[in-house]
Coordinates of C-alpha atoms in Angstrom, one line a residue:
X1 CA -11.4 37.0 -6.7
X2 CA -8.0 35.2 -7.2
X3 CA -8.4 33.1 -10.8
X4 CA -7.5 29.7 -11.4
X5 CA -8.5 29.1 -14.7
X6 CA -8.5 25.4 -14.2
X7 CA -10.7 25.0 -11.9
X8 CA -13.4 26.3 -14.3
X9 CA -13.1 23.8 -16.6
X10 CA -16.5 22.0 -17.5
X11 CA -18.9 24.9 -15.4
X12 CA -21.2 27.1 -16.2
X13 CA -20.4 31.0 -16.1
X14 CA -23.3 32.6 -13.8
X15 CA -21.8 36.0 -14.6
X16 CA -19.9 37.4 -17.0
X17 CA -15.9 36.7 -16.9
X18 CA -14.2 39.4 -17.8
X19 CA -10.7 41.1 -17.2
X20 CA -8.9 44.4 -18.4
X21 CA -12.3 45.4 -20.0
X22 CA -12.2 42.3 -22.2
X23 CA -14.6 39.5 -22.0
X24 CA -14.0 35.9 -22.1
X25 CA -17.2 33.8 -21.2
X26 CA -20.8 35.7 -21.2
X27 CA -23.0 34.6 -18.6
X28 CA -24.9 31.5 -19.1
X29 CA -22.0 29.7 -21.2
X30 CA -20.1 26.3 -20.5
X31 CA -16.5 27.0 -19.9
X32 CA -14.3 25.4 -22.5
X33 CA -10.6 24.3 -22.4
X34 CA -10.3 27.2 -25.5
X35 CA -11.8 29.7 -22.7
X36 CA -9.3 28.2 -20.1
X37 CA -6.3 28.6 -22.9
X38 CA -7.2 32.4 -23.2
X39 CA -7.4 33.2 -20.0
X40 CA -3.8 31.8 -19.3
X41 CA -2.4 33.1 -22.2
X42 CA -3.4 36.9 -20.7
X43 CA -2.3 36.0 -17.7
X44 CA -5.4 36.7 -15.7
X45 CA -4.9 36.6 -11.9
X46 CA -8.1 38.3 -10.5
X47 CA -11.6 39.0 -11.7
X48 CA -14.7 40.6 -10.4
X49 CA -17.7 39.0 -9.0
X50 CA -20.7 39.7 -7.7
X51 CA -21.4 39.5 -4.1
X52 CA -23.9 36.6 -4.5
X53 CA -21.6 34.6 -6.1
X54 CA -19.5 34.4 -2.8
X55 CA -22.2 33.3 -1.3
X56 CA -22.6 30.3 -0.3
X57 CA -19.0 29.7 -0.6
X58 CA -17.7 27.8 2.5
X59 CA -15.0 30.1 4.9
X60 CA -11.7 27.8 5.0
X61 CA -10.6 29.2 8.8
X62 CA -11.7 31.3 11.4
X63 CA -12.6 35.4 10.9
X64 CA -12.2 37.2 14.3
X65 CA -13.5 41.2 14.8
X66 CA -9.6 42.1 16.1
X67 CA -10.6 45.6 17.7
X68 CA -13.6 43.2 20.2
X69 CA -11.9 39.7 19.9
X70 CA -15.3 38.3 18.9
X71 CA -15.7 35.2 16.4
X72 CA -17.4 36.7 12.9
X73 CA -17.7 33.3 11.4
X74 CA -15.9 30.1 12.1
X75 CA -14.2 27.6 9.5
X76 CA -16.0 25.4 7.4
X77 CA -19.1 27.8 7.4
X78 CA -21.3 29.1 4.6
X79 CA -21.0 32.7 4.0
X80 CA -24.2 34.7 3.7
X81 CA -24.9 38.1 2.6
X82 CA -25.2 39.1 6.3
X83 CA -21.6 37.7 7.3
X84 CA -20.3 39.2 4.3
X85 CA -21.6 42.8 5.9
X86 CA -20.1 41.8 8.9
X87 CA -16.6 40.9 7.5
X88 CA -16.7 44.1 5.6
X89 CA -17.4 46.2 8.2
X90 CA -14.5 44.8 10.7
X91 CA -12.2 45.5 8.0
X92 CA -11.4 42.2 6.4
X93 CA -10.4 42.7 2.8
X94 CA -9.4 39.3 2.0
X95 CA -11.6 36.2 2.8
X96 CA -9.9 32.4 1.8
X97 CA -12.6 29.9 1.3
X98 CA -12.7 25.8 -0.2
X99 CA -13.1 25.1 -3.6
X100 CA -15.2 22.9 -4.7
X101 CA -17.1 21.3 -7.4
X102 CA -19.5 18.3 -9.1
X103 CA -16.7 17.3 -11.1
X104 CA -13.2 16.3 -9.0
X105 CA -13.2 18.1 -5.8
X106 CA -16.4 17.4 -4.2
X107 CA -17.4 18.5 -0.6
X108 CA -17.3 15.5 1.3
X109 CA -15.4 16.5 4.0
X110 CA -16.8 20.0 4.9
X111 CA -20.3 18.2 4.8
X112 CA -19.2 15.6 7.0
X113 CA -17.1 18.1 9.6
X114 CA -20.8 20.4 9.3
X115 CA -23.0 17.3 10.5
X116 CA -20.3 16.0 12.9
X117 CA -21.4 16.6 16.8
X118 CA -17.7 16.8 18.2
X119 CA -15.4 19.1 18.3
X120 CA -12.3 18.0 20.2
X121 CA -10.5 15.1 20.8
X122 CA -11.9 13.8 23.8
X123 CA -15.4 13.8 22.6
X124 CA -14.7 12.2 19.2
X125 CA -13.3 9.0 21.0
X126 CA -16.3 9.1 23.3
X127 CA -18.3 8.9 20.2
X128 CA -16.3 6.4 18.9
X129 CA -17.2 4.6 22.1
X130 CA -20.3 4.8 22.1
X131 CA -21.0 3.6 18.5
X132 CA -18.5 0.2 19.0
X133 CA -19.8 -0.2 22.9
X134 CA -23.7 1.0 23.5
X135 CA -24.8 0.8 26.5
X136 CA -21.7 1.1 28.4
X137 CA -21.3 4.3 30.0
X138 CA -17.7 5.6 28.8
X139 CA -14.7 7.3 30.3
X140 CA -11.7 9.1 29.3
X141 CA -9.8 6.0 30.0
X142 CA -11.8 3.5 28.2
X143 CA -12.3 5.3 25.4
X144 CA -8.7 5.9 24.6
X145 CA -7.9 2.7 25.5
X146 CA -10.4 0.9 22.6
X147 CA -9.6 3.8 20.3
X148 CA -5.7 3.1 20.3
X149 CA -6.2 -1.3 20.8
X150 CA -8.5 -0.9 16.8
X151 CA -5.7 0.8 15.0
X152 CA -2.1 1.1 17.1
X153 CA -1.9 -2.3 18.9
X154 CA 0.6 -4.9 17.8
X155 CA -1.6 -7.0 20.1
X156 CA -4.2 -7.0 18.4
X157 CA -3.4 -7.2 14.5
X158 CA -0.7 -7.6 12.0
X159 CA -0.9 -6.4 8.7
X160 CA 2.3 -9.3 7.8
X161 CA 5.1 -8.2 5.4
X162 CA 2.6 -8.9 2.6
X163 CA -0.2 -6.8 3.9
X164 CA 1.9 -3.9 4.0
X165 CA 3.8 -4.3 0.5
X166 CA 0.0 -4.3 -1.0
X167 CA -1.0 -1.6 1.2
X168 CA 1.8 0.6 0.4
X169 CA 1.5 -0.2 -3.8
X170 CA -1.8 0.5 -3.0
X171 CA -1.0 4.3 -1.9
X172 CA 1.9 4.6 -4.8
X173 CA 4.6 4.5 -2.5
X174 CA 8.0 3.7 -3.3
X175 CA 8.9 1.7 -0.1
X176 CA 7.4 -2.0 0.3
X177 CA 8.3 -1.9 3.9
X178 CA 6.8 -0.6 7.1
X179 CA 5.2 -1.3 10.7
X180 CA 2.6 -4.3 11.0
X181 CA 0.2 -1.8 12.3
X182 CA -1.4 1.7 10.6
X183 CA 0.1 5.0 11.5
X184 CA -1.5 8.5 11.4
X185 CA -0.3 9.0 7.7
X186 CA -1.2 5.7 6.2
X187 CA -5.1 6.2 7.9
X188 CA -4.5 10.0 6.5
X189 CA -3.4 8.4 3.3
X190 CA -6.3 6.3 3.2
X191 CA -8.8 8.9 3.5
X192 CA -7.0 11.1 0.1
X193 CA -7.2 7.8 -1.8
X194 CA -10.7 7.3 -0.8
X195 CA -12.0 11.2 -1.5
X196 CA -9.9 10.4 -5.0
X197 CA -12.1 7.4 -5.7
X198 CA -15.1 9.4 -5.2
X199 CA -14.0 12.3 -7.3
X200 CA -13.3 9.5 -10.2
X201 CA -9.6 9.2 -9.4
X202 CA -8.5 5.9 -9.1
X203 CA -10.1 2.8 -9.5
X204 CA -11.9 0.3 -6.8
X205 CA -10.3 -2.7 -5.8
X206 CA -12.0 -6.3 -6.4
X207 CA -12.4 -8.0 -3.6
X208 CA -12.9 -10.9 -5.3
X209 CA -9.3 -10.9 -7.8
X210 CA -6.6 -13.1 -6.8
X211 CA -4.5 -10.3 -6.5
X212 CA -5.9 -9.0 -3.2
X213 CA -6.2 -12.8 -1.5
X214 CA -3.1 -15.0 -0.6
X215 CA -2.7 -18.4 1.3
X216 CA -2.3 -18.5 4.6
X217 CA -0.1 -21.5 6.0
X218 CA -1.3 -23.7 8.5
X219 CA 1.9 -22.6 10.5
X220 CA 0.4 -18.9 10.4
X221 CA -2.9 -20.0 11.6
X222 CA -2.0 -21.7 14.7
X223 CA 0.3 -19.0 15.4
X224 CA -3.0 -16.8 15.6
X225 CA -4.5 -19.2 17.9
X226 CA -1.4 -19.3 20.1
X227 CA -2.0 -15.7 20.4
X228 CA -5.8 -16.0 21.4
X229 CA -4.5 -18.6 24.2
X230 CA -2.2 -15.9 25.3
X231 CA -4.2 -13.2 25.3
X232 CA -6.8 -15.3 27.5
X233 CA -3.9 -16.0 29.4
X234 CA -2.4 -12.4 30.2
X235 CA -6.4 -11.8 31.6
X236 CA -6.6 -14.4 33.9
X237 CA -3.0 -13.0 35.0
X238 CA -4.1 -9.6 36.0
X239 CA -7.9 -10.8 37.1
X240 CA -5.3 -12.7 39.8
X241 CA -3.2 -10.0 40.5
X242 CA -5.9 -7.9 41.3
X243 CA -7.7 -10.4 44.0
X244 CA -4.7 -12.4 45.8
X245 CA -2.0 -11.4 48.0
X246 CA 1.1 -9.9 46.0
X247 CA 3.5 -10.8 49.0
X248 CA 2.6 -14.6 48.8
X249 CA 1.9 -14.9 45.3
X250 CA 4.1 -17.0 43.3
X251 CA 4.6 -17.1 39.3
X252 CA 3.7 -20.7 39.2
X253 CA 0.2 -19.6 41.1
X254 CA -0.6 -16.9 38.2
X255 CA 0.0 -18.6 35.2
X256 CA -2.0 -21.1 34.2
X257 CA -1.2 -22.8 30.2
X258 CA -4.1 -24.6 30.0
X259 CA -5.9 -21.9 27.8
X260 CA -3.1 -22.0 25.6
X261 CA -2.7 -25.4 25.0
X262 CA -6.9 -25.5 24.6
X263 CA -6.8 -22.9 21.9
X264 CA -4.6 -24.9 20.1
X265 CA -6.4 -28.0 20.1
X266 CA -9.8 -26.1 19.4
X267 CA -7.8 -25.2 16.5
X268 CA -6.9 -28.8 15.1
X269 CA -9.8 -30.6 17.0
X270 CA -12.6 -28.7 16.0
X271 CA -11.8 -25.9 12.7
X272 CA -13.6 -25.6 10.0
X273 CA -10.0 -26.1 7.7
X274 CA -9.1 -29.7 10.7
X275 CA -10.9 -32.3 8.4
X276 CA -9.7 -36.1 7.6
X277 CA -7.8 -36.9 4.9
X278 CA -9.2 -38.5 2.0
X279 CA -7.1 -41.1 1.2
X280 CA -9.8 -43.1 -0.8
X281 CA -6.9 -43.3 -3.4
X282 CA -3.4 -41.1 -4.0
X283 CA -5.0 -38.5 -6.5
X284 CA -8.2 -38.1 -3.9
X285 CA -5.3 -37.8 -1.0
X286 CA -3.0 -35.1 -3.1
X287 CA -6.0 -33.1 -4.4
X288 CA -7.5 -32.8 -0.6
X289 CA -3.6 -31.3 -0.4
X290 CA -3.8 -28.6 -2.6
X291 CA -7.6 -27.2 -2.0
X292 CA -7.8 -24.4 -0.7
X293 CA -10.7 -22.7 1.1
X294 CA -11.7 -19.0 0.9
X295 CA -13.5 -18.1 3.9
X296 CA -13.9 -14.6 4.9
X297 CA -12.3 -11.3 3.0
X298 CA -9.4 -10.7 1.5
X299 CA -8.1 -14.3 2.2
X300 CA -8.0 -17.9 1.3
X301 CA -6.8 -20.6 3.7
X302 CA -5.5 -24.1 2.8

C-alpha cells in the first residue's frame, strides 16, 4: 500500500508497520507525530498489509474484467474479501480507493452517494421535484424548469453586491465581485466549506451577529414588490396569449398594470414595516426614524 504518513496521525496501528525489515509502530499502538517524523525521514513509500485491512476500504472508480467487459465492482463500493479474489484473479494489481477517517476527512459523501436512489441526471431533478412539489406527477420539462428557476434565475433572486462580497469572503476568495445568482463552483464551493465545518475546519456563522444582517432601504423593498407585480403581470400575459386570437390581439389588450400598481400599494397600505408616524413629540418622531425591525434571516429592515 502506497504511504502517507500523515494521514496516520492520531490512529491506531491494527498491524504492525514496518518497512525494509525495520519496525516503526507495533500493532495495537497510537500513531504519534514522532512515529510520523521517522517514517519521513526514511523515506517510506509503500508498506505491507494484510488483506483484511483493505477491506472494507471503499473503491474510488470503476474495476472492469477487460478480457469479458464485465463490471467487477463499481465506484464508491466496499471491498470484500470476495471482490478482492475477483480483482485478483482478472489481473488487477493496483486498486485506488478513498481515504478516510474519524478525525478530518470523514465519509460524508460516499455515505450519502451509497444511500442516494439516482444515478443520472434526469432522475436527480425528478427527485428534486418530487421533494419541492408532491403530488404533482413530474416531467422532464418541469423538473428542469424548477431545478434551474431555485438556483440560476435572475428572476427569481439577487444575491445584491453585498450578498456576494460576504459570500465570496465567506469562501476566501480574493475577488468581492461576481453574478447576483450562484454558479456551479460557488454551490461546489459551498459543499467543500460545508464537509470542512464538519471535519472541524472552519468555524459556523452566527446568524444572529451584525455582521451577517444589513439594512435594507425602503427604496430596495418596493423594488421587490415591483417585481412581484411584474412577475403576476408577465402570467397573466402568456395565460392571454395562450386563449385569444394572436392576429387580432393588440398590446394594449395583454397588458394589464393594475397588478403592478396593487403590489405596490399592498406594500405601503398594508406591510408590516407601513405604520404611522409617531409624532407625539420630535424625539418620539426621529426615534420611530431610526428603528429598525429584524424580521426574517439574515436581515433587518427599517
Amino acid at each position: 500500500m502506497e504511504l502517507v504518513p500523515e494521514r496516520l496521525r492520531g490512529e491506531t496501528a491494527s498491524f504492525d508497520i514496518e518497512a525494509n525489515g525495520k519496525v516503526y509502530v507495533e500493532k495495537g499502538r497510537r500513531i504519534t507525530a514522532r512515529h510520523i517524523r521517522q517514517l519521513e525521514k526514511d523515506d517510506v513509500k509503500l508498506i505491507e498489509v494484510p488483506v483484511e485491512y483493505i477491506a472494507g476500504k471503499v473503491v474510488a472508480k470503476d474495476y472492469i474484467d477487460e478480457s469479458t467487459g464485465e463490471l467487477i465492482c463499481a465506484a464508491n463500493m466496499e471491498l470484500s474479501l470476495d471482490l478482492l479474489a475477483k480483482l485478483s484473479q482478472s489481473g488487477h494489481k493496483r486498486i485506488e480507493t478513498l481515504f478516510t477517517n474519524d478525525l478530518d476527512h470523514g465519509p460524508y459523501i460516499s455515505e450519502t452517494l451509497r444511500v442516494d436512489p439516482t444515478n443520472d441526471r434526469l432522475s436527480a431533478l425528478v427527485e428534486i421535484y418530487r421533494m419541492m412539489r408532491p403530488g404533482e406527477p413530474p416531467t422532464r420539462e418541469a423538473a428542469e424548469s424548477l431545478f434551474e428557476n431555485l438556483f440560476f434565475s435572475e428572476d427569481r433572486y439577487d444575491l445584491s453586491a453585498v450578498g456576494r462580497m460576504k459570500f465570496n469572503r465567506s469562501l476566501l476568495r480574493e475577488e468581492i465581485e461576481g453574478s447576483g445568482i450562484l454558479s456551479k463552483d460557488d454551490i461546489i464551493d459551498v459543499m467543500k466549506k460545508l464537509i470542512d465545518i464538519r471535519n472541524g475546519k472552519g468555524e459556523v456563522d452566527d446568524i444572529d451577529h451584525l455582521g451577517n444582517r444589513r439594512i435594507r432601504s425602503v427604496g430596495e423593498m418596493a423594488e421587490n414588490q415591483f417585481r412581484v407585480g411584474l412577475v403576476r403581470v408577465e402570467r397573466a400575459v402568456k395565460e392571454r396569449l395562450s386563449l385569444g386570437d394572436l392576429d387580432t390581439l393588440m398590446p394594449q389588450d395583454m397588458i394589464n398594470a393594475k397588478p403592478i400598481s396593487a403590489a405596490v400599494k399592498e406594500f405601503f397600505g398594508s406591510s408590516q414595516l407601513s405604520q404611522f408616524m409617531d409624532q407625539n413629540n420630535p424625539l418620539s418622531e426621529i426615534t420611530h426614524k431610526r428603528r429598525i425591525s429584524a424580521l426574517g434571516p439574515r436581515r433587518s429592515d427599517p
